[in-house]
Tab-separated table of C-alpha atoms in Angstrom:
chain	number	residue	atom	x	y	z
A	477	UNK	CA	-48.563	-6.468	106.827
A	478	UNK	CA	-45.014	-5.129	107.390
A	479	UNK	CA	-43.412	-4.966	110.751
A	480	UNK	CA	-43.139	-1.673	112.259
A	481	UNK	CA	-39.938	-2.581	114.394
A	482	UNK	CA	-36.987	-4.830	113.565
A	483	UNK	CA	-36.172	-7.789	115.902
A	484	UNK	CA	-32.964	-6.204	116.676
A	485	UNK	CA	-34.682	-2.954	117.721
A	486	UNK	CA	-36.790	-4.656	120.109
A	487	UNK	CA	-33.795	-6.456	121.632
A	488	UNK	CA	-32.146	-2.809	122.064
A	489	UNK	CA	-35.396	-1.790	123.885
A	490	UNK	CA	-35.151	-4.998	126.205
A	491	UNK	CA	-31.608	-4.286	126.974
A	492	UNK	CA	-32.615	-0.586	128.060
A	493	UNK	CA	-35.416	-1.867	130.148
A	494	UNK	CA	-32.999	-4.321	131.854
A	495	UNK	CA	-30.687	-1.570	132.681
A	496	UNK	CA	-33.531	0.475	134.144
A	497	UNK	CA	-34.401	-2.420	136.434
A	498	UNK	CA	-30.871	-2.735	137.665
A	499	UNK	CA	-30.688	1.129	138.075
A	500	UNK	CA	-27.834	1.780	135.683
A	501	UNK	CA	-29.679	3.428	132.747
A	502	UNK	CA	-29.070	6.977	132.614
A	503	UNK	CA	-30.473	9.843	130.461
A	504	UNK	CA	-28.365	11.672	128.076
A	505	UNK	CA	-27.688	15.330	129.150
A	506	UNK	CA	-28.327	15.252	132.859
A	507	UNK	CA	-27.069	11.713	133.534
A	508	UNK	CA	-29.736	11.165	136.003
A	509	UNK	CA	-31.186	7.550	136.655
A	510	UNK	CA	-34.047	6.728	134.527
A	511	UNK	CA	-37.042	5.612	136.555
A	512	UNK	CA	-39.971	5.530	134.225
A	513	UNK	CA	-40.776	2.699	131.875
A	514	UNK	CA	-41.697	5.156	128.915
A	515	UNK	CA	-38.372	6.914	129.198
A	516	UNK	CA	-36.505	3.540	128.946
A	517	UNK	CA	-38.438	2.593	126.048
A	518	UNK	CA	-37.620	5.880	124.285
A	519	UNK	CA	-33.995	5.532	124.990
A	520	UNK	CA	-33.838	2.002	123.555
A	521	UNK	CA	-35.675	3.090	120.453
A	522	UNK	CA	-33.295	6.055	119.982
A	523	UNK	CA	-30.282	3.789	120.321
A	524	UNK	CA	-31.754	1.590	117.687
A	525	UNK	CA	-32.451	4.496	115.329
A	526	UNK	CA	-28.759	5.546	115.811
A	527	UNK	CA	-27.596	2.174	114.749
A	528	UNK	CA	-29.675	2.221	111.764
A	529	UNK	CA	-32.186	-0.408	112.612
A	530	UNK	CA	-35.728	-0.343	111.452
A	531	UNK	CA	-37.640	1.968	113.706
A	532	UNK	CA	-40.450	4.493	112.792
A	533	UNK	CA	-39.648	8.037	112.985
A	534	UNK	CA	-40.357	10.036	116.172
A	535	UNK	CA	-43.890	11.604	116.615
A	536	UNK	CA	-43.765	15.318	115.783
A	537	UNK	CA	-44.278	17.743	118.847
A	538	UNK	CA	-45.730	20.359	116.489
A	539	UNK	CA	-49.166	19.151	116.728
A	540	UNK	CA	-49.211	19.029	120.474
A	541	UNK	CA	-48.054	22.507	121.094
A	542	UNK	CA	-50.413	23.930	118.423
A	543	UNK	CA	-53.453	22.199	120.062
A	544	UNK	CA	-52.292	23.595	123.516
A	545	UNK	CA	-52.008	27.243	121.993
A	546	UNK	CA	-55.551	26.903	120.431
A	547	UNK	CA	-57.049	25.717	123.703
A	548	UNK	CA	-55.467	28.598	125.625
A	549	UNK	CA	-56.780	31.090	122.979
A	550	UNK	CA	-60.173	29.634	123.166
A	551	UNK	CA	-60.243	30.000	127.132
A	552	UNK	CA	-59.218	33.629	126.836
A	553	UNK	CA	-61.895	34.448	124.386
A	554	UNK	CA	-64.466	32.722	126.499
A	555	UNK	CA	-63.335	34.828	129.598
A	556	UNK	CA	-63.455	38.025	127.621
A	557	UNK	CA	-66.917	37.159	126.349
A	558	UNK	CA	-68.246	36.581	129.922
A	559	UNK	CA	-67.219	39.860	131.098
């Protein structure tokens, strides 16, 4: 079975995690300090992608939003049918 991430990509993630622990890792636009572990991992992976290392593509946000919209629609329909 093939590796999903390259070894160099995992070192980039590790570097981002160390920066987060020391308090020097900052997010892109706002420049705020990163506190969450997940965000630090995401930053490390995006840096690895930018350098051209083997990292899977980002998960699409499209599916999440469509699920939310359909859930909202079904709630509205349920409320209307109760009346």
